[in-house]
mmCIF file of C-alpha atoms and ligand atoms in Angstrom:
data_model
loop_
_atom_site.group_PDB
_atom_site.id
_atom_site.type_symbol
_atom_site.label_atom_id
_atom_site.label_comp_id
_atom_site.label_asym_id
_atom_site.label_seq_id
_atom_site.Cartn_x
_atom_site.Cartn_y
_atom_site.Cartn_z
ATOM 1 C CA MET Q 1 -5.154 10.085 1.278
ATOM 2 C CA GLU Q 2 -4.337 13.728 1.990
ATOM 3 C CA ALA Q 3 -2.473 14.226 5.281
ATOM 4 C CA THR Q 4 -4.536 15.870 7.974
ATOM 5 C CA ASP Q 5 -3.223 18.821 9.900
ATOM 6 C CA THR Q 6 -5.558 19.283 12.819
ATOM 7 C CA VAL Q 7 -4.858 20.167 16.424
ATOM 8 C CA SER Q 8 -4.627 17.088 18.616
ATOM 9 C CA ARG Q 9 -1.993 17.708 21.242
ATOM 10 C CA SER Q 10 -2.242 18.058 24.994
ATOM 11 C CA VAL Q 11 -1.667 21.834 24.954
ATOM 12 C CA VAL Q 12 -1.677 24.203 21.983
ATOM 13 C CA ASN Q 13 0.636 27.242 22.056
ATOM 14 C CA VAL Q 14 -1.097 30.411 20.907
ATOM 15 C CA THR Q 15 0.536 33.814 20.481
ATOM 16 C CA VAL Q 16 -1.480 37.026 20.316
ATOM 17 C CA THR Q 17 0.329 40.246 19.399
ATOM 18 C CA GLY Q 18 -1.078 43.624 20.361
ATOM 19 C CA ALA Q 19 -2.237 41.891 23.524
ATOM 20 C CA GLY Q 20 -2.844 45.174 25.351
ATOM 21 C CA GLY Q 21 -5.095 46.538 22.591
ATOM 22 C CA ASN Q 22 -8.804 46.631 21.901
ATOM 23 C CA ILE Q 23 -9.220 43.561 19.693
ATOM 24 C CA ALA Q 24 -7.103 41.387 21.980
ATOM 25 C CA TYR Q 25 -9.242 42.360 24.964
ATOM 26 C CA SER Q 26 -12.093 40.442 23.373
ATOM 27 C CA LEU Q 27 -10.138 37.812 21.410
ATOM 28 C CA LEU Q 28 -8.135 36.425 24.325
ATOM 29 C CA TRP Q 29 -11.272 35.539 26.278
ATOM 30 C CA ARG Q 30 -12.751 33.652 23.340
ATOM 31 C CA ILE Q 31 -9.546 31.648 22.819
ATOM 32 C CA ALA Q 32 -9.269 30.864 26.526
ATOM 33 C CA SER Q 33 -12.873 29.671 26.710
ATOM 34 C CA GLY Q 34 -12.367 27.075 23.950
ATOM 35 C CA ASP Q 35 -14.164 28.816 21.081
ATOM 36 C CA VAL Q 36 -11.243 28.355 18.676
ATOM 37 C CA PHE Q 37 -9.528 25.049 19.433
ATOM 38 C CA GLY Q 38 -12.466 23.191 20.905
ATOM 39 C CA PRO Q 39 -13.947 22.460 24.320
ATOM 40 C CA GLY Q 40 -11.381 19.761 25.202
ATOM 41 C CA GLN Q 41 -8.223 21.560 24.086
ATOM 42 C CA LYS Q 42 -5.943 23.240 26.640
ATOM 43 C CA VAL Q 43 -4.079 26.380 25.562
ATOM 44 C CA ASN Q 44 -0.925 28.234 26.566
ATOM 45 C CA LEU Q 45 -1.302 31.925 25.756
ATOM 46 C CA SER Q 46 1.688 34.075 24.887
ATOM 47 C CA LEU Q 47 0.975 37.798 24.903
ATOM 48 C CA LEU Q 48 3.336 39.917 22.805
ATOM 49 C CA GLU Q 49 3.444 43.690 23.182
ATOM 50 C CA ILE Q 50 5.798 46.593 22.626
ATOM 51 C CA PRO Q 51 7.770 47.676 25.717
ATOM 52 C CA SER Q 52 5.566 50.711 26.450
ATOM 53 C CA ALA Q 53 2.432 48.508 26.605
ATOM 54 C CA VAL Q 54 3.818 45.465 28.425
ATOM 55 C CA ARG Q 55 2.333 46.712 31.685
ATOM 56 C CA VAL Q 56 -1.121 46.824 30.081
ATOM 57 C CA ALA Q 57 -0.657 43.272 28.785
ATOM 58 C CA GLU Q 58 0.345 42.200 32.298
ATOM 59 C CA GLY Q 59 -2.952 43.597 33.553
ATOM 60 C CA VAL Q 60 -4.765 41.648 30.836
ATOM 61 C CA ALA Q 61 -2.941 38.486 31.948
ATOM 62 C CA MET Q 62 -4.085 39.138 35.530
ATOM 63 C CA GLU Q 63 -7.692 39.394 34.367
ATOM 64 C CA LEU Q 64 -7.336 36.180 32.365
ATOM 65 C CA ALA Q 65 -6.159 34.470 35.545
ATOM 66 C CA ASP Q 66 -9.131 35.927 37.414
ATOM 67 C CA SER Q 67 -11.468 34.425 34.819
ATOM 68 C CA ALA Q 68 -10.441 30.906 35.971
ATOM 69 C CA PHE Q 69 -10.763 29.243 32.569
ATOM 70 C CA PRO Q 70 -10.436 25.451 32.924
ATOM 71 C CA LEU Q 71 -8.716 25.233 29.497
ATOM 72 C CA LEU Q 72 -6.157 27.974 30.117
ATOM 73 C CA ASN Q 73 -2.910 26.217 31.009
ATOM 74 C CA SER Q 74 -0.579 29.243 31.180
ATOM 75 C CA VAL Q 75 -0.223 32.916 30.219
ATOM 76 C CA THR Q 76 3.094 34.625 29.545
ATOM 77 C CA VAL Q 77 3.783 38.253 28.625
ATOM 78 C CA THR Q 78 6.789 39.479 26.663
ATOM 79 C CA ASP Q 79 8.071 42.227 24.386
ATOM 80 C CA ASP Q 80 10.570 39.892 22.717
ATOM 81 C CA PRO Q 81 9.127 38.471 19.461
ATOM 82 C CA ARG Q 82 11.329 35.352 19.498
ATOM 83 C CA ARG Q 83 10.231 34.519 23.018
ATOM 84 C CA GLY Q 84 6.654 35.412 22.153
ATOM 85 C CA PHE Q 85 6.542 33.000 19.199
ATOM 86 C CA ASP Q 86 8.576 30.228 20.811
ATOM 87 C CA GLY Q 87 6.915 26.918 19.883
ATOM 88 C CA ALA Q 88 3.778 28.693 18.626
ATOM 89 C CA ASN Q 89 1.228 26.484 16.856
ATOM 90 C CA ALA Q 90 -1.047 29.440 16.120
ATOM 91 C CA ALA Q 91 -0.406 33.184 16.014
ATOM 92 C CA PHE Q 92 -2.856 36.056 15.753
ATOM 93 C CA LEU Q 93 -0.911 39.095 14.500
ATOM 94 C CA VAL Q 94 -3.153 41.862 15.770
ATOM 95 C CA GLY Q 95 -0.569 44.367 17.015
ATOM 96 C CA ALA Q 96 -0.485 47.359 14.673
ATOM 97 C CA LYS Q 97 -1.787 50.897 14.512
ATOM 98 C CA PRO Q 98 -5.471 51.227 13.545
ATOM 99 C CA ARG Q 99 -6.532 53.938 11.083
ATOM 100 C CA GLY Q 100 -8.353 57.037 12.223
ATOM 101 C CA LYS Q 101 -11.138 59.011 10.530
ATOM 102 C CA GLY Q 102 -10.303 59.944 6.943
ATOM 103 C CA GLU Q 103 -7.379 57.516 6.602
ATOM 104 C CA SER Q 104 -7.362 54.525 4.255
ATOM 105 C CA ARG Q 105 -6.028 51.173 5.436
ATOM 106 C CA LYS Q 106 -3.174 51.313 2.964
ATOM 107 C CA ASP Q 107 -2.013 54.607 4.558
ATOM 108 C CA LEU Q 108 -0.877 52.353 7.415
ATOM 109 C CA LEU Q 109 1.524 50.377 5.265
ATOM 110 C CA THR Q 110 4.644 52.364 6.045
ATOM 111 C CA ALA Q 111 3.836 52.644 9.770
ATOM 112 C CA ASN Q 112 2.851 48.995 10.228
ATOM 113 C CA GLY Q 113 4.794 47.155 7.510
ATOM 114 C CA ARG Q 114 8.038 46.964 9.491
ATOM 115 C CA ILE Q 115 6.295 45.205 12.370
ATOM 116 C CA PHE Q 116 5.628 42.313 10.021
ATOM 117 C CA THR Q 117 9.169 41.962 8.665
ATOM 118 C CA GLU Q 118 10.370 41.599 12.251
ATOM 119 C CA GLN Q 119 7.591 39.249 13.298
ATOM 120 C CA GLY Q 120 7.828 37.108 10.137
ATOM 121 C CA SER Q 121 11.495 36.606 10.800
ATOM 122 C CA ALA Q 122 10.897 35.799 14.493
ATOM 123 C CA LEU Q 123 8.189 33.293 13.549
ATOM 124 C CA ASN Q 124 10.643 31.690 11.151
ATOM 125 C CA ASP Q 125 13.159 31.205 13.963
ATOM 126 C CA ALA Q 126 10.864 30.247 16.798
ATOM 127 C CA ALA Q 127 7.461 28.848 15.772
ATOM 128 C CA ALA Q 128 6.474 25.179 15.579
ATOM 129 C CA ASP Q 129 6.396 23.471 12.159
ATOM 130 C CA ASP Q 130 2.599 23.406 12.080
ATOM 131 C CA ILE Q 131 2.262 27.166 12.749
ATOM 132 C CA ARG Q 132 -0.885 28.875 11.473
ATOM 133 C CA VAL Q 133 -0.645 32.664 11.248
ATOM 134 C CA LEU Q 134 -3.629 34.974 10.958
ATOM 135 C CA VAL Q 135 -2.743 38.603 10.224
ATOM 136 C CA VAL Q 136 -5.361 41.042 11.498
ATOM 137 C CA GLY Q 137 -3.335 44.295 11.662
ATOM 138 C CA ASN Q 138 -3.916 46.564 8.667
ATOM 139 C CA PRO Q 139 -3.336 46.648 5.779
ATOM 140 C CA ALA Q 140 -3.906 42.962 6.539
ATOM 141 C CA ASN Q 141 -3.337 41.382 3.105
ATOM 142 C CA THR Q 142 -0.054 43.132 2.469
ATOM 143 C CA ASN Q 143 1.124 42.684 6.047
ATOM 144 C CA ALA Q 144 0.557 38.933 5.578
ATOM 145 C CA TYR Q 145 2.499 39.134 2.308
ATOM 146 C CA ILE Q 146 5.360 40.855 4.189
ATOM 147 C CA ALA Q 147 5.358 38.403 7.107
ATOM 148 C CA ALA Q 148 5.319 35.397 4.765
ATOM 149 C CA LYS Q 149 8.200 36.833 2.776
ATOM 150 C CA ALA Q 150 10.217 37.451 5.944
ATOM 151 C CA ALA Q 151 9.578 33.887 7.158
ATOM 152 C CA ARG Q 152 11.665 32.238 4.489
ATOM 153 C CA ASP Q 153 11.336 28.642 5.704
ATOM 154 C CA ILE Q 154 7.608 28.629 6.506
ATOM 155 C CA PRO Q 155 5.311 27.779 3.579
ATOM 156 C CA ALA Q 156 3.414 30.917 2.489
ATOM 157 C CA GLU Q 157 0.099 29.050 2.787
ATOM 158 C CA ARG Q 158 0.536 29.152 6.566
ATOM 159 C CA PHE Q 159 0.038 32.942 6.508
ATOM 160 C CA ASN Q 160 -3.528 34.193 6.113
ATOM 161 C CA ALA Q 161 -4.935 37.718 6.229
ATOM 162 C CA MET Q 162 -8.279 38.281 7.872
ATOM 163 C CA MET Q 163 -11.186 38.905 5.509
ATOM 164 C CA ARG Q 164 -13.658 36.970 7.611
ATOM 165 C CA LEU Q 165 -14.992 40.206 9.056
ATOM 166 C CA ASP Q 166 -15.912 41.356 5.528
ATOM 167 C CA HIS Q 167 -17.492 37.951 4.905
ATOM 168 C CA ASN Q 168 -19.518 38.123 8.122
ATOM 169 C CA ARG Q 169 -20.629 41.675 7.349
ATOM 170 C CA ALA Q 170 -21.802 40.595 3.901
ATOM 171 C CA ALA Q 171 -23.661 37.567 5.281
ATOM 172 C CA SER Q 172 -25.368 39.697 7.902
ATOM 173 C CA GLN Q 173 -26.494 42.364 5.388
ATOM 174 C CA LEU Q 174 -27.845 39.702 3.019
ATOM 175 C CA ALA Q 175 -29.689 37.839 5.754
ATOM 176 C CA ALA Q 176 -31.385 41.060 6.854
ATOM 177 C CA LYS Q 177 -32.330 41.983 3.266
ATOM 178 C CA LEU Q 178 -33.739 38.534 2.458
ATOM 179 C CA GLY Q 179 -35.367 37.907 5.827
ATOM 180 C CA ALA Q 180 -33.199 34.797 6.179
ATOM 181 C CA ALA Q 181 -31.237 33.370 9.087
ATOM 182 C CA VAL Q 182 -27.570 34.301 8.831
ATOM 183 C CA GLY Q 183 -26.654 30.637 9.370
ATOM 184 C CA ASP Q 184 -28.567 29.723 6.192
ATOM 185 C CA ILE Q 185 -26.400 31.961 3.988
ATOM 186 C CA ASP Q 186 -23.788 30.053 1.938
ATOM 187 C CA GLY Q 187 -21.987 30.349 -1.405
ATOM 188 C CA LEU Q 188 -20.770 33.820 -0.481
ATOM 189 C CA VAL Q 189 -17.264 35.169 -1.060
ATOM 190 C CA VAL Q 190 -15.460 38.486 -0.656
ATOM 191 C CA TRP Q 191 -12.756 38.493 -3.315
ATOM 192 C CA GLY Q 192 -9.536 40.447 -3.087
ATOM 193 C CA ASN Q 193 -8.220 42.938 -0.598
ATOM 194 C CA HIS Q 194 -9.485 44.012 2.836
ATOM 195 C CA SER Q 195 -9.911 47.542 1.442
ATOM 196 C CA ASP Q 196 -12.503 49.651 -0.347
ATOM 197 C CA THR Q 197 -11.909 47.694 -3.574
ATOM 198 C CA GLN Q 198 -13.015 44.385 -2.009
ATOM 199 C CA PHE Q 199 -15.689 42.535 -3.958
ATOM 200 C CA PRO Q 200 -18.474 40.875 -1.948
ATOM 201 C CA ASP Q 201 -19.893 38.517 -4.586
ATOM 202 C CA ILE Q 202 -23.362 36.937 -4.516
ATOM 203 C CA GLU Q 203 -23.170 35.161 -7.892
ATOM 204 C CA TYR Q 204 -23.212 31.738 -6.180
ATOM 205 C CA LEU Q 205 -25.396 32.696 -3.204
ATOM 206 C CA ARG Q 206 -27.463 29.953 -1.598
ATOM 207 C CA VAL Q 207 -30.013 30.370 1.164
ATOM 208 C CA ALA Q 208 -30.932 27.213 3.066
ATOM 209 C CA GLY Q 209 -29.357 25.206 0.222
ATOM 210 C CA GLU Q 210 -31.327 26.902 -2.609
ATOM 211 C CA GLN Q 211 -29.702 29.120 -5.268
ATOM 212 C CA ALA Q 212 -30.721 32.648 -4.220
ATOM 213 C CA THR Q 213 -28.912 35.171 -6.445
ATOM 214 C CA GLY Q 214 -32.149 35.940 -8.291
ATOM 215 C CA ARG Q 215 -33.825 36.936 -5.017
ATOM 216 C CA VAL Q 216 -31.481 39.913 -4.641
ATOM 217 C CA ASP Q 217 -32.360 43.155 -6.407
ATOM 218 C CA ARG Q 218 -29.474 43.962 -8.757
ATOM 219 C CA ALA Q 219 -29.506 47.733 -8.168
ATOM 220 C CA TRP Q 220 -29.441 47.215 -4.395
ATOM 221 C CA TYR Q 221 -26.605 44.709 -4.793
ATOM 222 C CA VAL Q 222 -24.376 46.949 -6.941
ATOM 223 C CA ASP Q 223 -25.211 50.403 -5.568
ATOM 224 C CA GLU Q 224 -25.841 49.705 -1.887
ATOM 225 C CA PHE Q 225 -24.657 46.289 -0.724
ATOM 226 C CA ILE Q 226 -21.162 46.243 -2.262
ATOM 227 C CA PRO Q 227 -20.137 49.754 -1.100
ATOM 228 C CA ARG Q 228 -21.795 49.271 2.316
ATOM 229 C CA VAL Q 229 -19.805 46.106 3.031
ATOM 230 C CA ALA Q 230 -16.587 47.530 1.569
ATOM 231 C CA GLN Q 231 -16.855 50.707 3.649
ATOM 232 C CA ARG Q 232 -18.232 49.180 6.827
ATOM 233 C CA GLY Q 233 -14.932 49.607 8.665
ATOM 234 C CA ALA Q 234 -15.008 53.366 8.021
ATOM 235 C CA GLU Q 235 -18.693 53.487 8.989
ATOM 236 C CA ILE Q 236 -17.889 51.841 12.339
ATOM 237 C CA ILE Q 237 -15.022 54.283 12.935
ATOM 238 C CA SER Q 238 -17.290 57.206 12.215
ATOM 239 C CA VAL Q 239 -20.163 56.004 14.435
ATOM 240 C CA ARG Q 240 -18.224 54.329 17.258
ATOM 241 C CA GLY Q 241 -15.268 56.681 17.237
ATOM 242 C CA SER Q 242 -12.711 53.888 16.989
ATOM 243 C CA SER Q 243 -12.102 50.923 14.784
ATOM 244 C CA SER Q 244 -14.129 47.715 15.065
ATOM 245 C CA ALA Q 245 -12.852 45.540 17.875
ATOM 246 C CA ALA Q 246 -15.294 42.920 19.205
ATOM 247 C CA SER Q 247 -16.569 42.054 15.717
ATOM 248 C CA ALA Q 248 -12.962 41.826 14.501
ATOM 249 C CA ALA Q 249 -12.084 39.501 17.374
ATOM 250 C CA SER Q 250 -15.146 37.402 16.619
ATOM 251 C CA ALA Q 251 -14.138 37.124 12.965
ATOM 252 C CA ALA Q 252 -10.615 36.090 14.012
ATOM 253 C CA VAL Q 253 -12.141 33.357 16.176
ATOM 254 C CA ASP Q 254 -14.289 32.171 13.256
ATOM 255 C CA HIS Q 255 -11.322 32.157 10.883
ATOM 256 C CA MET Q 256 -8.899 30.198 13.078
ATOM 257 C CA ARG Q 257 -11.626 27.790 14.293
ATOM 258 C CA ASP Q 258 -12.589 26.959 10.718
ATOM 259 C CA TRP Q 259 -8.934 26.542 9.717
ATOM 260 C CA VAL Q 260 -8.386 24.054 12.532
ATOM 261 C CA GLN Q 261 -11.785 22.373 12.686
ATOM 262 C CA GLY Q 262 -13.076 22.757 9.090
ATOM 263 C CA THR Q 263 -16.150 24.376 7.572
ATOM 264 C CA GLY Q 264 -18.243 21.234 6.970
ATOM 265 C CA GLY Q 265 -18.441 22.059 3.248
ATOM 266 C CA ARG Q 266 -19.589 25.657 3.725
ATOM 267 C CA TRP Q 267 -17.795 28.459 1.922
ATOM 268 C CA THR Q 268 -15.897 31.114 3.732
ATOM 269 C CA THR Q 269 -13.484 33.853 2.648
ATOM 270 C CA VAL Q 270 -9.801 33.328 3.289
ATOM 271 C CA ALA Q 271 -7.089 35.692 2.099
ATOM 272 C CA ARG Q 272 -3.909 33.776 1.413
ATOM 273 C CA ALA Q 273 -1.034 33.671 -1.067
ATOM 274 C CA SER Q 274 -2.372 33.055 -4.553
ATOM 275 C CA THR Q 275 -0.955 30.113 -6.450
ATOM 276 C CA GLY Q 276 -2.447 31.583 -9.624
ATOM 277 C CA GLU Q 277 -6.113 30.751 -8.970
ATOM 278 C CA TYR Q 278 -8.508 32.806 -11.127
ATOM 279 C CA GLY Q 279 -5.541 34.538 -12.780
ATOM 280 C CA VAL Q 280 -4.448 36.329 -9.584
ATOM 281 C CA ASP Q 281 -0.661 36.979 -9.515
ATOM 282 C CA GLU Q 282 1.170 34.297 -7.592
ATOM 283 C CA GLY Q 283 2.125 35.424 -4.085
ATOM 284 C CA LEU Q 284 -0.460 38.208 -3.671
ATOM 285 C CA VAL Q 285 -2.494 37.580 -0.513
ATOM 286 C CA PHE Q 286 -5.988 37.537 -1.982
ATOM 287 C CA GLY Q 287 -9.476 36.723 -0.669
ATOM 288 C CA PHE Q 288 -10.838 33.592 -2.368
ATOM 289 C CA PRO Q 289 -13.895 31.378 -1.889
ATOM 290 C CA THR Q 290 -12.551 28.667 0.374
ATOM 291 C CA VAL Q 291 -13.573 25.581 2.325
ATOM 292 C CA GLY Q 292 -11.742 24.129 5.332
ATOM 293 C CA ILE Q 293 -11.103 20.367 5.278
ATOM 294 C CA ASN Q 294 -8.914 18.291 7.618
ATOM 295 C CA GLY Q 295 -7.108 21.307 9.028
ATOM 296 C CA ARG Q 296 -6.307 22.804 5.608
ATOM 297 C CA TRP Q 297 -7.866 25.341 3.294
ATOM 298 C CA ALA Q 298 -8.933 24.545 -0.262
ATOM 299 C CA VAL Q 299 -9.865 27.310 -2.701
ATOM 300 C CA VAL Q 300 -13.157 26.614 -4.495
ATOM 301 C CA GLU Q 301 -11.969 26.303 -8.076
ATOM 302 C CA GLY Q 302 -13.617 26.093 -11.490
ATOM 303 C CA LEU Q 303 -16.163 28.898 -11.039
ATOM 304 C CA ASP Q 304 -17.186 30.698 -14.248
ATOM 305 C CA LEU Q 305 -16.734 34.448 -13.915
ATOM 306 C CA THR Q 306 -18.809 37.123 -15.636
ATOM 307 C CA GLU Q 307 -17.273 40.326 -17.028
ATOM 308 C CA PHE Q 308 -18.590 42.172 -13.933
ATOM 309 C CA GLN Q 309 -16.894 39.740 -11.574
ATOM 310 C CA ARG Q 310 -13.685 39.750 -13.601
ATOM 311 C CA SER Q 311 -13.413 43.562 -13.553
ATOM 312 C CA ARG Q 312 -14.016 43.747 -9.770
ATOM 313 C CA ILE Q 313 -11.421 41.029 -9.169
ATOM 314 C CA ASN Q 314 -8.935 42.805 -11.445
ATOM 315 C CA ALA Q 315 -9.335 46.059 -9.483
ATOM 316 C CA ASN Q 316 -8.179 44.153 -6.390
ATOM 317 C CA VAL Q 317 -5.244 42.577 -8.209
ATOM 318 C CA GLU Q 318 -4.149 46.064 -9.309
ATOM 319 C CA ALA Q 319 -4.458 47.483 -5.776
ATOM 320 C CA LEU Q 320 -2.533 44.596 -4.220
ATOM 321 C CA ARG Q 321 0.205 44.818 -6.859
ATOM 322 C CA GLU Q 322 0.717 48.462 -5.879
ATOM 323 C CA GLU Q 323 0.831 47.628 -2.157
ATOM 324 C CA ALA Q 324 3.248 44.736 -2.831
ATOM 325 C CA ALA Q 325 5.596 47.104 -4.655
ATOM 326 C CA VAL Q 326 5.752 49.318 -1.548
ATOM 327 C CA ALA Q 327 6.147 46.257 0.676
ATOM 328 C CA ASP Q 328 9.019 44.905 -1.427
ATOM 329 C CA SER Q 329 10.944 48.110 -0.725
ATOM 330 C CA LEU Q 330 10.997 47.177 2.995
ATOM 331 C CA PHE Q 331 13.318 44.226 2.279
HETATM 332 P P1 NAD H 1 -5.215 49.042 19.346
HETATM 333 O O1 NAD H 1 -4.472 50.296 19.065
HETATM 334 O O2 NAD H 1 -6.296 49.037 20.366
HETATM 335 O O3 NAD H 1 -4.172 47.920 19.797
HETATM 336 C C1 NAD H 1 -3.024 47.647 19.054
HETATM 337 C C2 NAD H 1 -1.995 47.119 20.025
HETATM 338 O O4 NAD H 1 -0.895 46.670 19.244
HETATM 339 C C3 NAD H 1 -1.456 48.200 20.986
HETATM 340 O O5 NAD H 1 -1.592 47.739 22.317
HETATM 341 C C4 NAD H 1 0.006 48.348 20.578
HETATM 342 O O6 NAD H 1 0.866 48.630 21.662
HETATM 343 C C5 NAD H 1 0.284 46.963 19.985
HETATM 344 N N1 NAD H 1 1.442 46.885 19.090
HETATM 345 C C6 NAD H 1 1.880 47.834 18.225
HETATM 346 N N2 NAD H 1 3.015 47.396 17.617
HETATM 347 C C7 NAD H 1 3.257 46.156 18.104
HETATM 348 C C8 NAD H 1 4.301 45.208 17.893
HETATM 349 N N3 NAD H 1 5.327 45.454 17.057
HETATM 350 N N4 NAD H 1 4.239 44.038 18.560
HETATM 351 C C9 NAD H 1 3.252 43.781 19.428
HETATM 352 N N5 NAD H 1 2.243 44.644 19.688
HETATM 353 C C10 NAD H 1 2.255 45.821 19.035
HETATM 354 O O7 NAD H 1 -5.726 48.498 17.924
HETATM 355 P P2 NAD H 1 -6.849 47.393 17.655
HETATM 356 O O8 NAD H 1 -8.177 48.055 17.615
HETATM 357 O O9 NAD H 1 -6.626 46.216 18.537
HETATM 358 O O10 NAD H 1 -6.493 47.057 16.121
HETATM 359 C C11 NAD H 1 -5.292 46.396 15.804
HETATM 360 C C12 NAD H 1 -5.130 46.323 14.291
HETATM 361 O O11 NAD H 1 -6.143 45.509 13.711
HETATM 362 C C13 NAD H 1 -5.207 47.666 13.549
HETATM 363 O O12 NAD H 1 -4.208 47.715 12.539
HETATM 364 C C14 NAD H 1 -6.588 47.636 12.930
HETATM 365 O O13 NAD H 1 -6.675 48.466 11.794
HETATM 366 C C15 NAD H 1 -6.676 46.183 12.558
HETATM 367 N N6 NAD H 1 -8.017 45.646 12.269
HETATM 368 C C16 NAD H 1 -8.142 44.760 11.257
HETATM 369 C C17 NAD H 1 -9.371 44.207 10.957
HETATM 370 C C18 NAD H 1 -9.545 43.229 9.816
HETATM 371 O O14 NAD H 1 -10.697 42.914 9.480
HETATM 372 N N7 NAD H 1 -8.500 42.684 9.219
HETATM 373 C C19 NAD H 1 -10.489 44.577 11.716
HETATM 374 C C20 NAD H 1 -10.330 45.484 12.762
HETATM 375 C C21 NAD H 1 -9.082 46.026 13.030
HETATM 376 C C1 LMR H 2 -12.437 47.096 9.774
HETATM 377 O O1 LMR H 2 -12.720 46.672 8.657
HETATM 378 O O2 LMR H 2 -13.308 47.375 10.629
HETATM 379 C C2 LMR H 2 -10.993 47.293 10.151
HETATM 380 O O3 LMR H 2 -10.149 46.962 9.088
HETATM 381 C C3 LMR H 2 -10.724 48.649 10.680
HETATM 382 C C4 LMR H 2 -10.707 49.681 9.580
HETATM 383 O O4 LMR H 2 -9.748 50.475 9.542
HETATM 384 O O5 LMR H 2 -11.630 49.721 8.777
#
């Protein structure tokens, strides 16, 4: 029988980087209230910030204390990555610069990439053996690739990049179009990179258990749905004036909860190091159709791909190869 890898300890140690920032201001409250690790699981929170924002993180810690969460065992604040990741069972790597109007996520690679060499190496030295790392900071896939590479002794599968926000956006758009409940949408995947090339794929779509691809107008799917989902981050920046925060935190909660507690057979999108599935270069952190079972992810394998799917997937492989070449120069 496959070994399980679930959380079942008296207190789980959780590190959140960028703890003084916008996403963390929503994420920390969801973790502390039990939305990720379950209603009976106590948590120790470790807030990691850069020196100039430690004071902000201290204010956040004060507000967490004022929220009197029964499951919140302790909160610590630090600007030292090794201290911040000491004994961590789960880490949300949020701390990084967000893009502004007119920038692409990969423009952030040089500015943010170095954060992840340092943090990957600190995780390697300090985290617990069962560490689960979710990289949120952009460009998320390549930052996860960098952190995994810097953490030489931690299996690469323990580093994920967040594409759950793309998945949730796609599910929400489809539910609205089909007049369905979002909870009835399944068989959805967003292949590839958390970038404009991402491929939200409805080839295997089910609604309330029934195959539903034929219910979606093809022109709407190709010309409106795919670009809308892929460019939703930029749309939020343009309308809200800053990058998505509460929806990103919510997606991070969904991702880590499903990693720990499973998906009950439902598909989700997880970006993690390819082991060659669907011809994707080994090591590239790629969004795949995935289910969570017994505390582990399993890529849904054996799907037949059309030419259309293959070309969209290949565009993401190409983009991630280019980002990986830049990332490799940081080592
Ligand atoms: P923000 O600017 O509000 O907060 C970022 C925080 O990170 C700041 O407080 C900053 O001081 C801190 N930080 C910077 N370098 C750090 C380091 N080395 N260690 C610890 N903390 C550090 O930004 P935000 O809105 O919270 O967004 C954070 C990141 O998440 C951005 O890169 C953004 O693009 C990305 N993001 C990703 C997704 C996704 O779907 N993957 C969605 C939304 C946002
Ligand atoms: C998002 O998808 O909302 C984030 O990655 C922020 C961005 O830069 O688009």
